[in-house]
């Protein structure tokens, strides 16, 4: 009969809790399953388990992808510690590493493509992440701040300064033009000479010559009609010209608006197009034979995204949970008028309604159902950019 668990409050129970709280030996840690074993016997039992064997099969099927994913996660975590705690100060690389591994759930370096901390530091220097230098006390690094938020802030400040400068220049040009116009008006006024109206001889008689028009009423009526017709034609021509100008302005504004919308769509497409597409709540299909024939073509719902390229899915038929890479999954296209989630492209993250399916172009038509763009129809969306939402 095996020994049971230690009772709460006993020295054995406290000792076990202290062991579980601190860092454990690296040799008894499984990175694929993210499980830390306490001793050699526990690690041996874990390696013989079915879940571990399943993860090893996935790793063997695409080892390079997993190593790249682990390396990217390690690099991101290390640089976050360096940026947040030390900023752009010169610091020992090993000190940053000790801060990084203080978290017991950190990703271990032996799962990455770097064999030692020295190789990792050299990689940081070669790729422009840090300024590195080797001393008698070891490697030292200085972080180069290329954070997108920082760069965006600097770009925004530069644009603001340029706009302020342009406004000041325009104001100076306007003032200069006003001064020049004022000088010109002064010169023209001073050049004109006005004299008082006086008669040379006070006894001269002022004569006024009245030229009377013809008394024929028919001619006056005809001229009046002609004048009215010409005025009406002139007004009609003005109205027609104004109408054409308004139509032209409206078409110009519409074309300009369409160009702006297309430009914004292109920017959003480039900004939101990523290599990873997994998201919580979507239905996916397994397309690998590595896990066995019973899992092939099985459908499941994503219940947790572990990192950018891996997720835990729950099979719809059996309810079993497995962790798989996105390379072994594909999206599921539902029936028309069902809800989908946009996984990639300009509308990434938006909920939509499937309106039509184009089997020849392997694309669909969707209607955005959430956010400020609700009601917008989007055509030619690729199959892999959307997936069915689990209800």
XYZ file of C-alpha atoms in Angstrom:
391
model
C 0.000 0.000 0.000
C 1.498 3.311 -1.086
C 1.955 6.292 1.166
C -0.749 8.936 1.050
C -0.285 12.681 0.869
C 1.122 14.459 3.894
C -1.522 15.982 6.157
C -2.004 19.727 6.128
C 0.185 21.516 8.643
C 2.738 18.726 9.126
C 6.456 19.339 8.526
C 6.342 17.034 5.507
C 3.473 19.045 4.000
C 5.328 22.336 4.560
C 8.510 20.891 3.051
C 6.621 19.774 -0.055
C 5.045 23.234 -0.445
C 8.437 24.936 -0.167
C 9.870 22.630 -2.791
C 6.965 23.294 -5.158
C 7.223 27.060 -4.690
C 10.877 27.497 -5.607
C 12.819 26.672 -8.758
C 13.329 22.990 -9.533
C 16.157 21.196 -11.302
C 16.289 21.931 -15.026
C 17.055 18.299 -15.888
C 13.572 17.266 -14.687
C 11.619 19.824 -16.717
C 9.661 18.956 -19.909
C 9.341 22.009 -22.158
C 6.914 20.410 -24.618
C 4.397 19.650 -21.850
C 5.516 22.623 -19.701
C 5.684 20.323 -16.689
C 8.238 20.457 -13.861
C 8.943 17.150 -12.100
C 10.345 17.062 -8.589
C 12.702 14.107 -8.928
C 14.062 11.568 -11.393
C 11.323 9.033 -10.725
C 8.576 11.599 -11.409
C 10.261 12.678 -14.634
C 10.541 9.057 -15.770
C 6.848 8.457 -15.114
C 5.996 11.606 -17.053
C 8.028 10.597 -20.115
C 6.114 7.299 -20.245
C 2.697 8.993 -20.142
C 0.412 9.118 -23.199
C 0.162 12.913 -23.230
C 3.965 13.285 -23.332
C 4.270 10.756 -26.151
C 1.627 12.659 -28.114
C 3.545 15.935 -27.729
C 6.792 14.235 -28.782
C 5.096 12.987 -31.961
C 4.011 16.536 -32.749
C 7.543 17.802 -32.103
C 9.090 15.149 -34.350
C 6.697 16.083 -37.151
C 7.834 19.741 -37.191
C 10.806 20.198 -34.873
C 12.125 23.368 -36.498
C 8.828 25.195 -36.041
C 8.716 24.396 -32.313
C 12.346 25.415 -31.734
C 11.770 28.712 -33.566
C 8.646 29.315 -31.459
C 10.523 28.615 -28.209
C 13.422 30.837 -29.314
C 11.067 33.697 -30.176
C 9.303 33.392 -26.798
C 12.637 33.355 -24.918
C 13.902 36.392 -26.856
C 10.691 38.331 -26.177
C 10.725 37.576 -22.444
C 14.428 38.430 -22.049
C 14.077 41.754 -23.902
C 10.974 42.674 -21.887
C 12.909 42.223 -18.613
C 15.817 44.236 -20.047
C 13.602 47.077 -21.313
C 11.336 47.390 -18.269
C 13.836 46.982 -15.439
C 17.048 48.368 -16.906
C 16.002 50.533 -19.862
C 18.946 51.722 -21.948
C 21.509 51.357 -19.129
C 24.579 49.172 -19.537
C 24.065 45.985 -17.519
C 25.568 42.511 -17.174
C 23.802 39.990 -19.416
C 23.856 37.346 -16.664
C 22.080 39.720 -14.245
C 19.207 40.129 -16.702
C 19.137 36.351 -17.191
C 18.865 35.773 -13.426
C 15.917 38.155 -13.296
C 14.312 36.286 -16.192
C 14.620 32.800 -14.655
C 13.325 34.037 -11.287
C 9.868 33.269 -12.667
C 9.399 29.510 -12.305
C 7.210 29.421 -15.425
C 9.891 30.878 -17.695
C 10.916 29.216 -20.945
C 14.231 27.411 -20.526
C 17.187 28.211 -22.757
C 17.956 24.556 -23.516
C 14.710 24.451 -25.549
C 15.927 27.253 -27.867
C 18.456 27.359 -30.682
C 21.101 28.947 -28.442
C 23.409 26.601 -26.529
C 24.687 29.178 -24.040
C 24.108 32.706 -22.800
C 27.190 33.875 -24.721
C 25.716 32.671 -28.016
C 22.455 34.452 -27.175
C 24.245 37.726 -26.360
C 26.178 37.558 -29.637
C 22.855 37.055 -31.436
C 21.484 40.215 -29.752
C 24.488 42.179 -30.988
C 24.354 40.839 -34.561
C 20.639 41.579 -34.961
C 20.789 45.097 -33.517
C 18.748 44.446 -30.375
C 21.554 45.558 -28.061
C 25.052 46.987 -27.961
C 27.242 44.193 -26.524
C 30.793 44.211 -25.169
C 32.868 41.539 -23.461
C 34.908 42.346 -20.335
C 36.826 40.426 -17.681
C 33.596 40.281 -15.676
C 31.597 38.780 -18.542
C 29.255 40.077 -21.232
C 27.559 43.460 -20.860
C 24.628 44.678 -22.936
C 22.896 48.032 -23.601
C 19.337 47.903 -24.883
C 18.531 49.758 -28.131
C 14.983 51.064 -27.790
C 13.130 50.255 -31.005
C 9.744 49.780 -29.395
C 6.922 50.556 -31.896
C 5.151 52.757 -29.351
C 8.309 54.791 -28.748
C 8.992 55.133 -32.475
C 5.357 56.080 -33.092
C 5.546 58.722 -30.363
C 8.760 60.141 -31.843
C 7.217 60.204 -35.320
C 4.095 61.918 -33.949
C 6.205 64.568 -32.209
C 8.187 65.167 -35.418
C 4.950 65.578 -37.415
C 3.590 67.991 -34.801
C 6.742 70.094 -34.944
C 6.596 70.121 -38.743
C 2.928 71.160 -38.694
C 3.669 73.941 -36.203
C 6.526 75.116 -38.408
C 4.328 75.040 -41.518
C 1.613 77.027 -39.719
C 4.155 79.621 -38.622
C 5.541 79.890 -42.158
C 2.034 80.279 -43.639
C 1.201 82.970 -41.069
C 4.424 84.831 -41.878
C 3.677 84.668 -45.630
C 0.122 85.934 -45.008
C 1.373 88.875 -42.937
C 4.017 89.690 -45.549
C 1.352 89.639 -48.291
C -0.903 91.941 -46.276
C 1.945 94.413 -45.741
C 2.829 94.358 -49.446
C -0.826 94.866 -50.408
C -1.100 97.756 -47.962
C 1.973 99.459 -49.444
C 0.574 99.022 -52.976
C -2.817 100.516 -52.023
C -1.088 103.504 -50.366
C 0.944 104.225 -53.484
C -2.118 104.047 -55.770
C -4.097 106.361 -53.469
C -1.330 108.965 -53.284
C -0.869 108.961 -57.100
C -4.522 109.965 -57.743
C -5.121 113.775 -57.653
C -8.556 115.139 -56.820
C -9.584 118.785 -57.585
C -12.554 120.887 -56.555
C -15.325 121.311 -59.143
C -15.612 125.043 -60.079
C -17.207 126.941 -62.981
C -14.932 129.294 -64.807
C -17.730 131.832 -65.517
C -20.580 132.269 -63.105
C -22.815 133.765 -65.878
C -22.641 130.670 -68.101
C -25.959 128.928 -68.576
C -26.155 125.241 -67.845
C -27.884 123.344 -70.655
C -29.384 119.884 -70.275
C -30.112 117.862 -73.433
C -32.934 115.335 -73.137
C -33.082 112.735 -75.930
C -36.539 111.210 -75.933
C -37.048 107.711 -77.236
C -39.681 106.699 -79.729
C -43.303 106.851 -78.578
C -44.123 103.603 -80.350
C -45.495 101.295 -77.608
C -45.027 98.196 -79.732
C -41.273 98.734 -80.040
C -40.916 99.321 -76.304
C -42.964 96.193 -75.580
C -40.892 94.135 -77.979
C -37.654 95.335 -76.432
C -39.025 94.566 -72.970
C -39.974 91.020 -74.066
C -36.550 90.509 -75.611
C -34.923 91.753 -72.415
C -37.049 89.374 -70.320
C -36.261 86.422 -72.573
C -32.542 87.180 -72.515
C -32.610 87.502 -68.717
C -34.496 84.174 -68.401
C -32.034 82.424 -70.739
C -29.107 83.876 -68.816
C -30.592 82.680 -65.505
C -31.242 79.208 -66.944
C -27.664 79.003 -68.216
C -26.376 80.042 -64.793
C -28.542 77.406 -63.068
C -27.369 74.710 -65.498
C -23.725 75.702 -64.958
C -24.203 75.696 -61.179
C -25.891 72.272 -61.314
C -23.069 70.826 -63.428
C -20.509 72.294 -61.052
C -22.292 70.749 -58.038
C -22.483 67.359 -59.781
C -18.798 67.535 -60.701
C -17.886 68.502 -57.125
C -20.010 65.631 -55.764
C -18.364 63.098 -58.098
C -14.940 64.467 -57.197
C -15.699 64.160 -53.478
C -17.001 60.612 -53.961
C -13.902 59.563 -55.905
C -11.645 61.168 -53.273
C -13.549 59.397 -50.486
C -13.269 56.073 -52.324
C -9.512 56.572 -52.743
C -9.151 57.359 -49.040
C -11.176 54.251 -48.089
C -9.068 52.032 -50.391
C -5.854 53.500 -49.001
C -7.041 52.908 -45.431
C -8.071 49.326 -46.320
C -4.601 48.666 -47.765
C -2.909 50.027 -44.633
C -5.146 47.929 -42.356
C -4.481 44.829 -44.474
C -0.693 45.243 -44.157
C -0.894 46.079 -40.447
C -3.205 43.205 -39.466
C -1.789 40.478 -41.740
C 0.114 38.097 -39.419
C 1.656 34.628 -39.638
C -0.438 33.407 -36.696
C -4.247 33.222 -36.698
C -5.411 31.141 -33.698
C -8.155 32.669 -31.517
C -10.384 31.542 -28.658
C -13.846 30.240 -29.505
C -13.298 29.230 -33.145
C -13.950 25.767 -34.591
C -10.935 24.118 -36.265
C -10.141 20.794 -37.937
C -7.121 18.520 -37.313
C -5.223 17.707 -40.524
C -2.328 15.606 -39.192
C -1.879 11.838 -38.868
C 0.800 12.191 -36.190
C -1.721 11.816 -33.355
C -3.316 8.707 -34.799
C -6.065 7.954 -37.287
C -8.875 8.593 -34.781
C -7.886 12.271 -34.544
C -7.540 12.826 -38.302
C -10.181 15.260 -39.651
C -11.646 15.611 -36.145
C -13.153 18.989 -35.285
C -12.677 20.898 -32.058
C -13.067 24.306 -30.483
C -10.096 26.418 -29.350
C -10.390 26.862 -25.581
C -6.977 28.455 -24.947
C -4.247 29.993 -27.090
C -0.972 28.971 -25.402
C 1.221 31.180 -27.559
C 0.923 32.695 -31.003
C 1.279 29.369 -32.841
C -0.125 26.766 -30.408
C -3.494 26.219 -28.764
C -5.441 23.805 -26.595
C -8.492 22.465 -28.419
C -11.446 20.498 -27.095
C -12.717 17.809 -29.484
C -16.423 18.195 -30.216
C -17.174 14.443 -30.274
C -15.184 13.108 -27.312
C -14.573 16.255 -25.246
C -10.856 15.387 -25.041
C -8.382 18.274 -24.798
C -5.097 18.279 -26.733
C -2.401 20.856 -27.430
C -1.504 21.277 -31.100
C 0.368 23.636 -33.396
C -1.534 25.760 -35.928
C 0.377 23.981 -38.716
C -1.714 20.873 -37.930
C -5.033 22.761 -38.034
C -7.237 24.385 -40.648
C -10.229 26.682 -40.462
C -13.853 25.529 -40.763
C -16.314 27.262 -43.129
C -19.913 27.193 -41.765
C -23.216 27.420 -43.638
C -24.425 30.722 -45.104
C -25.865 33.244 -42.566
C -23.821 31.714 -39.732
C -21.383 33.662 -37.564
C -17.647 33.616 -38.241
C -14.579 35.301 -36.772
C -12.152 37.130 -39.063
C -8.696 35.741 -38.210
C -6.425 37.691 -40.549
C -6.324 40.747 -42.771
C -7.853 44.206 -42.524
C -10.811 43.147 -40.349
C -8.873 40.818 -38.016
C -10.778 40.198 -34.764
C -14.201 41.279 -36.095
C -17.289 39.087 -35.860
C -19.094 38.699 -39.184
C -21.978 36.918 -40.931
C -21.200 34.602 -43.847
C -23.243 35.836 -46.841
C -21.940 33.787 -49.806
C -19.302 31.182 -50.733
C -17.272 31.263 -53.968
C -15.897 27.739 -54.483
C -14.010 28.685 -57.667
C -11.906 31.402 -55.995
C -11.814 29.678 -52.568
C -13.207 32.832 -51.021
C -16.333 34.086 -49.255
C -18.422 37.228 -48.879
C -19.014 38.433 -45.312
C -20.901 41.205 -43.547
C -19.209 42.786 -40.534
C -21.476 42.303 -37.488
C -19.581 44.185 -34.763
C -17.668 47.407 -34.186
C -17.895 50.773 -35.956
C -17.822 49.056 -39.384
C -20.990 47.051 -38.683
C -22.956 46.345 -41.863
C -20.012 46.657 -44.267
C -19.892 43.978 -46.991
C -16.435 42.541 -47.698
C -15.816 40.403 -50.811
C -13.115 37.889 -51.753
C -12.098 36.918 -48.213
C -9.898 33.795 -48.322
C -11.051 30.578 -46.647
C -8.086 30.587 -44.251
C -8.849 34.146 -43.059
C -12.131 33.195 -41.328
C -13.441 30.332 -39.220
C -16.730 29.239 -37.712
C -17.560 30.549 -34.246
C -18.526 27.926 -31.686
C -22.079 28.428 -30.365
